Amino acid sequence: MLMRNLAAKIALTPMMIIVAVVYVGCILWTFRTSFTSSRVLPTYDFVGWDQYAALFRSTRWIVSLENMFIFGAAYILGCLIVGYLMAIFIDQRVRGENTLRTIYLYPHAMSFIVTGLIWQWMLNPTLGLQDFVRNLGWESFSFNWIVDRDLAIFTVAIAGIWHGSGFVMALLLAGLRGIDAEIWKVSKIDGIPAWRMYIQVILPILLPMVLTCVFLLSAQAVKSFDIVVAMTNGGPGIATEVPAKYVMDYLFERSNIGRATAAATVMLVMVISIAAPLLYLRSFRKERQSGAGK
Amino acid sequence: MSAITVKDLAVSFGHLSVLRDLQLGVNQGEFLVLLGPSGCGKSTLLNAIAGLIEPEAGTVEIGGRDVTHFEPKDRGIAMVFQSYALYPKMTVRGNLAFGLKVARLPRGEIKRRVHEAAEFLHITELLDRRPVQLSGGQRQRVAIGRALVRNADVFLFDEPLSNLDAKLRAELRVEIKRLHRDLGSTMIYVTHDQIEALTLADRIAVMKGGIIQQLGTPREIYDTPANLFVASFIGSPSMNFLEGRIALEGDVFHYRNAIFDVPLTAYPFARPPSHGQPVLLGVRPENIAVDGAPKPGEFCAEANVDLVEPTGADTVVWCQVGTHSISVRVDAAQIINERQKLCIGFDPGRASMFDLESGNRL
């Protein structure tokens, strides 16, 4: 038993060690440290839930959490809608499909830092879009969401959607291409308009791919840090703070390792509590399908 | 009045011309089968009638209306496809009702039609299942049901049974025949399976290279094929072909080659042959008699049995006559052994004679 595939096991051992030490080990260390009063350097005392209590008393943390959910919802929904529309558009056998696909996918090749910078310029009222339209002659045009406390988080979402929808498009387009052409013929004979087909027939077929997109995009949403730093740096005020930025700030600038690790642990728990049921559902479905196939 | 009239139809994909100047009339209540090898244009013709392909030229009339530029849904047709093409995430009921819902029919009417169709096809107990939970045969029944609820005058079938195994295929074939008998609608059915064509059709249109080679009843197609292609495409095992020449002796035409000399008094010539004309003689395996003592004026050739293939109901005997390999269908009760010598003959009245050059029937 032990000797089977020995070469493969030996080859995999370093990787297994790295996973155990770096990933699992660091998670455990973070978890342990969140129960200490560590400041600049980690200490190993035990202060119970103190750091967590302080965390949830902090307005900035609460706002960060709220922002994460607002940004996540707008970002995921926006990417799915825009990505699906772009996929549908390309699936109409348009000319220059490859070029368009590259253009749509291109933003995804850029880092969030670059994306954030570009959109910061674009949305800056005195430099970007608003100024451009005003110079065209529409003097009263106003688009200043980025400096508006209530709307600034949505500008981050817009930049995120610009970045992520090409990726959704690529995934859904592959799904659209896999759909039986005869279904479209049937829909023509049944007289079903294309938009109803896309919503009521095609979307359910693509559901597994949509779920994959939601999965990957929510990971992006939770760990979003660079895009906020580049675009608004959390401002105006704390209007666009997000949890990942909170962790980074407390870890380095504020030299409060205890608080930072507590925040990181809360983030981890949130991710697990969202991901676990989804993963469970999926494996459950797979089992049922393979059972039905017998 | 024809239910469907196709005039001067031309369809091409890019530079590839698939159909040219095609004429076809289908009578009210008729079951017409388009039969041909893959790539012969039969599905293209069906799709053009359905309005799923824009023809380059020509017109399509359905029920006396020129529908050439109508949307498929406005042509009064229903269609069943090879891949079933069910809406995968909807229940059977949803599949049947979706088109009607979109057409904004009253709910009671939708319910009634779905119920009737399900009853007719014996799928009532499947109404709440999803396509993945159905077998191939059940899926195709649902697809037929979805066509049925449209209350269409014309049904189009695009190789509906090709994805099914042999047993189910035979079962559903009977079902489709029953459907046609009970509804009396006009049906056009595309297939490459000659058994389906022969069993279902009122008339068969045999196609090749975008051209209808022959249009006629299954009997006509089988007994008097119009050309070599039709003769060789229909029938399994295929018709035996023997090269030879026409010879005029007195005022009687003879078919002659190194082995046979057959007087053709009983053969109904469509056009008079000429002396010395090279021809192909075609005889179906079941029209060859074995070992019967030749009657006066008949002929007999010696054959060496090469292989014997019992098929259950009858037996196919492959034998060698001179340089020709000939298949003969005999009754299963008749015992024939390999390497046996036989005397074979046939009734010239039931044979087919083709011009060697053009391949057309004489």
XYZ file of C-alpha atoms in Angstrom:
656
model
C 0.000 0.000 0.000
C 2.732 2.419 1.080
C 4.942 1.440 -1.835
C 2.337 2.017 -4.511
C 3.084 5.078 -6.668
C 6.117 5.713 -4.512
C 7.753 8.054 -7.018
C 4.631 10.193 -7.196
C 4.359 10.290 -3.427
C 7.983 11.392 -3.067
C 7.486 14.064 -5.693
C 4.409 15.380 -3.923
C 5.882 15.389 -0.436
C 7.524 18.876 -0.583
C 4.259 20.328 -1.797
C 2.362 18.614 1.005
C 4.811 20.007 3.550
C 4.456 23.500 2.124
C 0.670 23.273 2.253
C 0.774 22.012 5.813
C 3.238 24.626 7.077
C 2.389 27.694 5.024
C -1.370 27.420 4.654
C -2.637 25.373 7.566
C 0.185 26.448 9.871
C -0.296 30.152 9.194
C -4.043 29.896 9.622
C -3.553 28.207 12.975
C -0.957 30.817 13.988
C -3.303 33.630 13.010
C -6.094 32.045 14.970
C -3.877 31.671 18.065
C -2.500 35.204 17.785
C -6.003 36.686 17.639
C -6.414 35.697 21.283
C -3.282 37.624 22.377
C -2.626 41.274 23.117
C 0.126 41.422 20.441
C 1.098 44.891 19.242
C 4.168 45.421 17.003
C 5.547 41.958 17.662
C 3.556 38.853 18.444
C 3.329 37.890 22.094
C 1.891 34.668 23.363
C -0.291 35.667 26.282
C -4.019 34.927 26.343
C -6.638 37.676 26.548
C -9.690 35.659 25.515
C -12.216 37.377 23.202
C -10.961 40.910 23.980
C -9.648 41.582 20.483
C -12.944 40.426 18.910
C -14.993 42.579 21.264
C -12.865 45.612 20.411
C -13.143 44.767 16.738
C -16.923 44.784 16.727
C -17.041 47.995 18.761
C -15.042 49.720 16.018
C -17.165 51.729 13.568
C -14.546 51.362 10.923
C -14.789 47.557 11.045
C -18.581 47.610 10.855
C -18.475 50.002 7.894
C -15.847 47.768 6.274
C -18.106 44.740 6.622
C -21.105 46.609 5.225
C -19.012 47.821 2.332
C -17.806 44.318 1.603
C -21.377 43.116 1.242
C -22.506 46.119 -0.816
C -19.462 45.906 -3.040
C -19.752 42.119 -3.304
C -23.416 42.187 -4.282
C -23.009 44.982 -6.842
C -19.788 43.529 -8.218
C -21.058 39.951 -8.609
C -24.448 40.923 -9.976
C -22.927 43.513 -12.310
C -20.279 41.122 -13.634
C -22.894 38.410 -14.241
C -25.308 40.697 -16.072
C -22.709 42.491 -18.179
C -20.763 39.271 -18.800
C -23.881 37.343 -19.850
C -24.947 40.146 -22.190
C -21.491 40.261 -23.777
C -21.476 36.466 -24.160
C -24.904 36.569 -25.820
C -23.729 39.342 -28.109
C -20.646 37.414 -29.206
C -22.675 34.235 -29.629
C -24.673 35.880 -32.447
C -21.836 34.855 -34.790
C -20.625 38.418 -35.115
C -17.730 39.323 -37.312
C -14.384 39.829 -35.606
C -15.400 37.607 -32.742
C -11.834 36.806 -31.717
C -10.892 40.464 -31.546
C -13.924 41.312 -29.459
C -13.285 38.421 -27.143
C -9.741 39.603 -26.581
C -10.912 43.146 -25.926
C -13.566 41.966 -23.461
C -11.137 39.730 -21.666
C -8.312 42.246 -21.627
C -9.245 44.125 -18.440
C -8.958 40.852 -16.576
C -5.292 40.695 -17.480
C -4.727 43.948 -15.601
C -4.069 44.032 -11.881
C -6.613 45.642 -9.601
C -4.073 48.377 -8.837
C -3.985 49.482 -12.481
C -7.749 49.115 -12.779
C -8.216 51.229 -9.697
C -5.857 53.957 -10.938
C -7.512 54.139 -14.357
C -10.962 54.459 -12.860
C -9.782 56.936 -10.282
C -8.751 59.232 -13.124
C -11.850 58.511 -15.120
C -14.215 59.264 -12.244
C -12.279 62.165 -10.767
C -14.730 65.051 -11.213
C -12.092 67.619 -12.134
C -10.021 65.420 -14.439
C -12.144 62.659 -15.876
C -15.539 61.875 -17.292
C -17.409 64.776 -15.708
C -14.858 67.279 -16.909
C -14.838 65.736 -20.385
C -18.600 65.945 -20.800
C -18.612 69.503 -19.442
C -15.954 70.493 -21.948
C -18.147 69.076 -24.680
C -20.638 71.743 -23.706
C -22.974 70.071 -21.216
C -22.054 72.456 -18.418
C -24.433 71.119 -15.785
C -23.372 67.462 -16.192
C -22.415 65.969 -12.891
C -20.956 62.584 -12.055
C -19.182 62.844 -8.753
C -20.005 59.541 -7.083
C -16.382 58.987 -6.155
C -16.396 61.923 -3.732
C -19.898 61.145 -2.453
C -19.820 59.279 0.893
C -22.904 57.189 0.069
C -22.066 56.355 -3.523
C -18.265 56.058 -3.530
C -18.384 52.310 -2.858
C -20.379 51.856 -6.070
C -17.635 53.497 -8.104
C -15.319 50.811 -6.774
C -17.909 48.260 -7.880
C -18.028 49.822 -11.378
C -14.273 49.447 -11.699
C -14.561 45.881 -10.450
C -17.284 45.072 -12.986
C -15.159 46.510 -15.789
C -12.373 44.232 -14.627
C -14.353 41.057 -14.050
C -17.162 40.864 -16.601
C -14.879 39.757 -19.442
C -13.988 36.731 -17.394
C -17.649 35.899 -16.822
C -18.204 36.394 -20.548
C -15.515 33.856 -21.431
C -16.962 31.251 -19.089
C -20.576 31.725 -20.143
C -19.683 31.907 -23.826
C -18.163 28.441 -23.571
C -21.453 27.328 -22.055
C -23.525 28.989 -24.780
C -21.445 27.286 -27.436
C -22.216 23.933 -25.882
C -25.966 24.366 -26.246
C -27.702 22.087 -28.745
C -28.482 24.070 -31.910
C -31.753 22.185 -32.302
C -33.079 23.838 -29.137
C -32.862 27.143 -30.983
C -34.711 25.662 -33.945
C -37.448 24.413 -31.638
C -37.740 27.847 -30.072
C -38.204 29.417 -33.498
C -40.946 26.960 -34.379
C -42.581 27.425 -30.986
C -42.305 31.184 -31.559
C -40.417 31.867 -28.338
C -38.624 35.233 -28.385
C -34.856 35.076 -27.933
C -34.849 37.035 -24.661
C -37.251 34.576 -23.057
C -35.081 31.711 -24.239
C -32.014 33.348 -22.696
C -33.734 33.864 -19.365
C -36.004 30.849 -19.001
C -34.218 28.106 -20.919
C -30.558 28.956 -21.431
C -29.783 30.501 -18.044
C -30.934 27.414 -16.132
C -28.715 25.300 -18.381
C -25.760 27.554 -17.580
C -26.501 27.556 -13.852
C -23.456 25.455 -12.876
C -21.227 27.931 -14.705
C -22.981 30.890 -13.140
C -22.372 29.323 -9.731
C -18.698 28.887 -10.568
C -18.550 32.576 -11.501
C -20.295 33.594 -8.275
C -17.824 31.484 -6.369
C -14.734 32.975 -7.940
C -16.101 36.521 -7.897
C -17.039 36.359 -4.233
C -13.488 35.305 -3.430
C -12.374 38.450 -5.260
C -14.924 40.549 -3.392
C -13.843 39.299 0.027
C -10.155 39.819 -0.562
C -10.589 43.135 -2.417
C -7.912 45.447 -1.134
C -5.733 46.758 -3.940
C -8.598 48.209 -5.973
C -9.788 50.241 -2.976
C -6.281 51.388 -2.116
C -5.697 52.508 -5.697
C -9.041 54.178 -6.220
C -10.120 55.843 -2.988
C -7.753 54.623 -0.278
C -10.818 53.988 1.818
C -12.143 57.509 1.462
C -13.912 59.819 1.440
C -13.534 59.419 5.195
C -14.049 55.719 5.842
C -16.766 55.427 3.194
C -15.017 52.768 1.138
C -13.083 50.858 3.778
C -13.083 47.086 3.345
C -12.098 44.277 5.772
C -8.910 43.288 3.938
C -7.705 46.872 4.120
C -8.585 46.974 7.804
C -6.405 43.923 8.396
C -3.491 45.365 6.437
C -3.717 48.733 8.166
C -3.784 47.232 11.659
C -1.056 44.769 10.822
C 1.443 47.340 9.576
C 0.522 50.994 10.030
C -1.220 50.677 13.379
C 1.099 47.916 14.655
C -1.745 45.986 16.230
C -1.169 42.360 15.290
C -3.740 41.071 17.780
C -6.561 43.128 16.286
C -5.470 42.400 12.692
C -5.404 38.649 13.249
C -8.815 38.802 14.933
C -10.214 40.599 11.880
C -8.550 38.097 9.562
C -10.066 35.227 11.527
C -13.537 36.773 11.266
C -13.043 37.044 7.495
C -12.028 33.410 7.316
C -15.069 32.316 9.288
C -17.317 34.321 6.974
C -15.804 32.792 3.856
C -16.140 29.287 5.252
C -19.718 29.854 6.326
C -20.607 30.967 2.791
C -18.515 28.441 0.916
C -19.208 25.336 2.981
C -22.941 25.026 2.244
C -22.327 25.711 -1.455
C -19.615 23.078 -1.688
C -21.766 20.650 0.223
C -24.702 21.309 -2.095
C -22.526 20.682 -5.104
C -21.112 17.383 -3.967
C -24.602 16.352 -2.921
C -25.909 17.138 -6.408
C -23.093 15.282 -8.101
C -23.847 12.228 -6.019
C -27.500 12.372 -6.909
C -26.759 12.766 -10.598
C -24.332 9.868 -10.733
C -26.929 7.852 -8.811
C -29.621 8.725 -11.364
C -27.336 7.797 -14.227
C -27.208 4.170 -13.145
C -55.004 20.736 -53.613
C -51.497 20.182 -52.311
C -50.914 20.814 -48.648
C -47.319 21.782 -49.344
C -45.888 22.977 -52.618
C -42.220 23.691 -53.115
C -41.364 25.508 -56.328
C -37.936 26.146 -57.874
C -36.334 26.023 -54.440
C -32.624 26.824 -54.245
C -30.542 26.794 -51.081
C -26.831 27.300 -50.770
C -24.404 27.757 -47.914
C -21.760 30.190 -49.074
C -20.457 28.840 -52.352
C -21.848 25.379 -51.750
C -25.135 24.924 -53.550
C -27.183 22.305 -51.702
C -30.518 22.456 -53.492
C -31.246 23.760 -56.983
C -34.574 24.116 -58.802
C -36.275 21.680 -56.503
C -39.966 20.914 -57.077
C -42.078 18.992 -54.596
C -45.795 18.650 -53.938
C -47.182 16.984 -50.842
C -50.860 16.068 -50.726
C -53.234 16.837 -47.874
C -52.920 14.157 -45.195
C -50.022 12.464 -46.914
C -47.021 10.915 -45.173
C -44.030 11.796 -47.300
C -40.576 10.483 -46.487
C -37.419 12.201 -47.700
C -34.850 9.431 -47.950
C -31.209 9.640 -48.859
C -27.641 9.250 -47.660
C -26.174 11.926 -45.393
C -25.381 15.158 -47.177
C -28.034 14.639 -49.857
C -29.922 17.798 -48.856
C -32.961 16.122 -47.294
C -32.620 17.914 -43.946
C -31.889 21.156 -45.742
C -35.115 20.785 -47.696
C -37.050 20.107 -44.487
C -35.470 23.105 -42.758
C -36.330 25.294 -45.725
C -39.959 24.145 -45.541
C -39.929 24.891 -41.804
C -38.463 28.334 -42.424
C -35.297 27.663 -40.443
C -33.184 28.210 -43.546
C -33.653 31.168 -45.839
C -33.920 29.904 -49.427
C -31.951 31.680 -52.109
C -34.741 31.389 -54.633
C -38.093 29.725 -55.049
C -41.268 29.580 -52.991
C -42.790 27.398 -50.305
C -46.567 27.164 -50.013
C -48.283 25.570 -47.061
C -52.063 25.136 -47.122
C -52.345 27.355 -50.169
C -50.514 30.302 -48.569
C -47.161 31.473 -49.820
C -45.104 31.248 -46.613
C -41.655 31.741 -48.144
C -41.038 34.828 -46.037
C -43.020 33.827 -42.953
C -41.444 33.187 -39.576
C -41.390 29.466 -38.676
C -43.981 30.001 -35.947
C -46.467 31.489 -38.404
C -46.319 28.637 -40.896
C -48.692 26.329 -39.081
C -46.068 23.655 -38.622
C -44.724 21.543 -35.789
C -41.352 19.874 -35.838
C -39.581 17.021 -34.082
C -35.788 16.795 -34.033
C -33.217 14.055 -33.828
C -31.686 15.236 -30.549
C -35.192 15.690 -29.027
C -34.128 19.267 -28.166
C -36.208 19.360 -25.007
C -35.820 22.356 -22.721
C -33.559 20.580 -20.233
C -34.424 22.337 -16.987
C -38.179 22.300 -17.437
C -40.503 19.478 -16.507
C -42.284 17.547 -19.233
C -45.374 19.645 -18.527
C -43.281 22.814 -18.833
C -41.847 21.608 -22.116
C -45.283 20.985 -23.575
C -46.781 24.206 -22.271
C -43.942 26.709 -22.804
C -44.742 27.541 -26.419
C -48.437 27.895 -25.642
C -47.738 30.134 -22.636
C -45.582 32.405 -24.758
C -48.381 32.501 -27.334
C -50.646 33.674 -24.457
C -53.261 30.977 -24.790
C -55.839 30.818 -21.994
C -54.727 28.623 -19.094
C -57.619 26.192 -19.379
C -56.883 25.668 -23.054
C -53.182 25.014 -22.359
C -54.076 22.529 -19.645
C -56.530 20.731 -21.927
C -54.085 20.466 -24.822
C -51.197 19.277 -22.635
C -53.462 16.714 -21.015
C -54.735 15.447 -24.380
C -51.294 15.147 -25.896
C -49.929 13.384 -22.807
C -52.853 10.962 -22.845
C -52.377 10.252 -26.524
C -48.679 9.480 -26.122
C -49.012 7.658 -22.778
C -46.740 10.101 -20.971
C -49.261 11.366 -18.413
C -47.334 9.815 -15.513
C -44.127 11.505 -16.719
C -45.541 15.053 -16.742
C -43.724 16.181 -13.606
C -40.357 14.668 -14.461
C -37.423 16.415 -16.050
C -35.829 15.320 -19.334
C -32.714 13.929 -17.571
C -34.955 11.497 -15.729
C -36.383 10.079 -18.964
C -35.131 7.394 -21.332
C -34.435 8.183 -24.983
C -37.753 6.786 -26.127
C -39.657 8.761 -23.493
C -37.812 11.939 -24.433
C -38.765 11.535 -28.057
C -42.376 10.949 -27.029
C -42.259 14.242 -25.131
C -40.765 15.960 -28.171
C -43.606 14.586 -30.281
C -46.023 15.782 -27.601
C -44.575 19.262 -27.805
C -45.256 19.200 -31.541
C -48.740 17.811 -30.961
C -49.950 20.592 -28.644
C -49.357 23.146 -31.382
C -52.411 21.797 -33.232
C -50.470 22.232 -36.461
C -51.654 21.103 -39.891
C -48.219 19.944 -40.903
C -45.727 17.851 -38.948
C -42.061 17.782 -39.849
C -39.764 15.065 -38.521
C -35.996 15.419 -38.814
C -34.563 11.924 -38.288
C -36.506 11.541 -35.050
C -35.539 7.943 -34.381
C -31.843 8.009 -35.282
C -30.666 8.362 -31.668
C -32.639 5.369 -30.416
C -31.684 1.725 -30.205
C -33.197 -0.755 -32.652
C -35.998 -2.027 -30.437
C -37.233 1.417 -29.400
C -36.927 2.606 -32.949
C -39.309 -0.101 -34.145
C -41.686 0.728 -31.285
C -41.815 4.445 -31.955
C -42.069 3.857 -35.674
C -45.357 2.118 -35.094
C -46.384 4.930 -32.767
C -45.687 7.553 -35.419
C -47.666 5.569 -37.956
C -50.568 5.405 -35.508
C -50.213 9.133 -34.906
C -50.524 9.793 -38.616
C -53.539 7.508 -38.963
C -55.365 9.117 -36.035
C -54.552 12.751 -36.784
C -54.655 12.567 -40.560
C -52.235 15.502 -40.730
C -49.747 16.043 -43.472
C -46.327 14.789 -42.414
C -42.867 15.065 -43.885
C -40.305 12.742 -42.427
C -36.576 12.827 -43.075
C -34.547 9.677 -42.607
C -31.621 7.715 -43.968
C -33.144 4.452 -42.795
C -34.881 2.672 -45.655
C -36.931 0.463 -43.350
C -38.461 3.560 -41.733
C -39.118 4.988 -45.158
C -40.727 1.873 -46.560
C -42.871 1.177 -43.503
C -44.114 4.704 -42.842
C -44.443 6.438 -46.156
C -47.383 6.989 -48.431
C -44.795 8.262 -50.853
C -41.015 8.360 -50.702
C -38.767 10.951 -52.273
C -35.310 9.456 -52.704
C -32.695 12.208 -52.787
C -29.079 12.410 -53.778
C -26.881 15.433 -54.395
C -29.758 17.823 -53.741
C -31.916 16.277 -56.441
C -35.000 14.137 -55.992
C -34.084 10.952 -57.835
C -37.480 9.351 -57.604
C -40.804 10.202 -56.008
C -43.276 7.387 -55.624
C -45.010 4.888 -53.382
C -42.793 2.495 -51.450
C -43.825 -0.293 -53.854
C -42.850 1.728 -56.903
C -39.557 2.710 -55.363
C -38.766 -0.844 -54.388
C -40.001 -2.678 -57.490
C -39.279 -0.211 -60.247
C -36.417 2.021 -59.176
C -35.938 4.907 -61.574
C -32.171 4.667 -61.701
C -29.142 2.823 -60.449
C -28.798 4.975 -57.340
C -32.319 4.310 -56.115
C -31.959 0.639 -56.982
C -28.771 0.222 -55.000
C -29.783 2.474 -52.075
C -32.997 0.623 -51.281
C -32.987 -3.012 -50.257
C -30.767 -5.020 -47.970
C -28.877 -6.933 -49.146
C -28.774 -4.687 -52.127
C -29.960 -5.530 -55.625
C -27.666 -7.736 -57.750
C -26.287 -6.001 -60.814
C -25.058 -7.914 -63.859
C -23.420 -6.275 -66.832
C -24.527 -7.303 -70.294
C -25.898 -6.169 -73.623
C -29.253 -5.986 -75.310
C -29.547 -8.228 -78.343
C -32.409 -8.187 -80.833
C -33.370 -11.646 -82.095
C -36.238 -11.607 -84.505
C -38.504 -9.138 -82.763
C -37.626 -10.245 -79.220
C -35.121 -8.363 -77.105
C -32.651 -10.518 -75.213
C -30.364 -9.687 -72.323
C -27.073 -11.403 -72.915
C -23.723 -11.845 -71.237
C -21.206 -14.688 -70.872
C -23.554 -16.677 -68.639
C -27.111 -15.518 -69.184
C -29.237 -15.275 -72.261
C -32.586 -13.992 -71.077
C -35.531 -13.322 -73.366
C -37.161 -10.064 -72.267
C -40.702 -10.597 -73.554
C -42.129 -10.076 -70.064
C -40.077 -6.993 -69.273
C -42.051 -3.732 -69.386
C -39.648 -1.413 -71.189
C -40.172 2.244 -70.359
C -38.343 3.234 -73.525
C -37.324 0.916 -76.346
C -33.719 -0.236 -76.196
C -31.424 -0.631 -79.160
C -29.492 -3.625 -80.353
C -26.098 -3.913 -78.681
C -26.856 -1.354 -76.011
C -24.722 -1.995 -72.891
C -26.963 -2.426 -69.849
C -26.975 -3.413 -66.202
C -29.517 -5.984 -65.178
C -30.746 -5.626 -61.588
C -32.438 -8.435 -59.671
C -33.499 -8.321 -56.054
C -32.194 -11.231 -53.937
C -35.731 -12.420 -53.184
C -36.660 -12.515 -56.870
C -34.058 -15.129 -57.639
C -35.331 -18.680 -57.599
C -33.064 -21.504 -56.556
C -33.083 -24.986 -57.953
C -36.540 -24.816 -59.439
C -36.559 -26.720 -62.691
C -36.635 -24.040 -65.370
C -39.947 -23.825 -67.150
C -39.915 -23.800 -70.936
C -38.538 -20.540 -72.281
C -36.818 -19.805 -68.996
C -33.188 -20.169 -68.250
C -30.959 -21.398 -65.521
C -27.380 -20.675 -64.532
C -25.036 -22.745 -62.471
C -23.911 -21.141 -59.228
C -21.425 -22.141 -56.517
C -22.563 -21.352 -52.986
C -19.946 -19.263 -51.248
C -21.479 -18.191 -47.923
C -24.780 -18.793 -46.130
C -26.169 -16.079 -43.807
C -29.227 -17.144 -41.831
C -31.166 -14.052 -40.674
C -33.941 -15.884 -38.871
C -36.976 -15.292 -41.042
C -35.041 -16.155 -44.179
C -31.549 -16.991 -45.323
C -29.246 -15.007 -47.575
C -27.089 -17.173 -49.815
C -24.053 -15.628 -51.473
C -23.025 -17.492 -54.552
C -20.603 -17.179 -57.379
C -21.950 -17.159 -60.934
C -19.059 -16.930 -63.336
C -17.204 -13.858 -62.069
C -20.248 -12.321 -60.383
C -21.088 -12.539 -56.713
C -24.848 -12.812 -56.339
C -26.994 -12.751 -53.210
C -30.128 -14.819 -53.066
C -32.791 -14.722 -50.403
C -34.353 -18.101 -49.721
C -36.820 -19.437 -47.218
C -35.246 -20.345 -43.883
C -36.665 -23.866 -44.218
C -34.619 -24.524 -47.334
C -31.339 -26.206 -46.393
C -28.402 -24.953 -48.439
C -24.794 -25.789 -47.664
C -21.627 -23.955 -48.495
C -19.764 -25.156 -51.583
C -22.984 -26.671 -52.912
C -23.876 -26.201 -56.573
C -27.182 -24.529 -57.392
C -29.207 -23.721 -60.427
C -30.520 -20.169 -60.205
C -32.997 -18.296 -62.351
C -35.265 -15.272 -62.144
C -38.400 -13.813 -63.598
C -37.309 -11.135 -66.107
C -40.651 -9.350 -65.581
C -39.604 -8.461 -62.022
C -36.053 -7.494 -62.865
C -34.847 -3.983 -63.636
C -32.828 -2.937 -66.644
C -30.610 0.135 -66.550
C -28.700 1.892 -69.263
C -25.039 1.390 -68.335
C -24.036 4.880 -69.361
C -26.746 7.059 -67.826
C -27.837 4.684 -65.081
C -31.485 5.335 -65.939
C -34.131 2.665 -66.036
C -35.009 1.276 -69.407
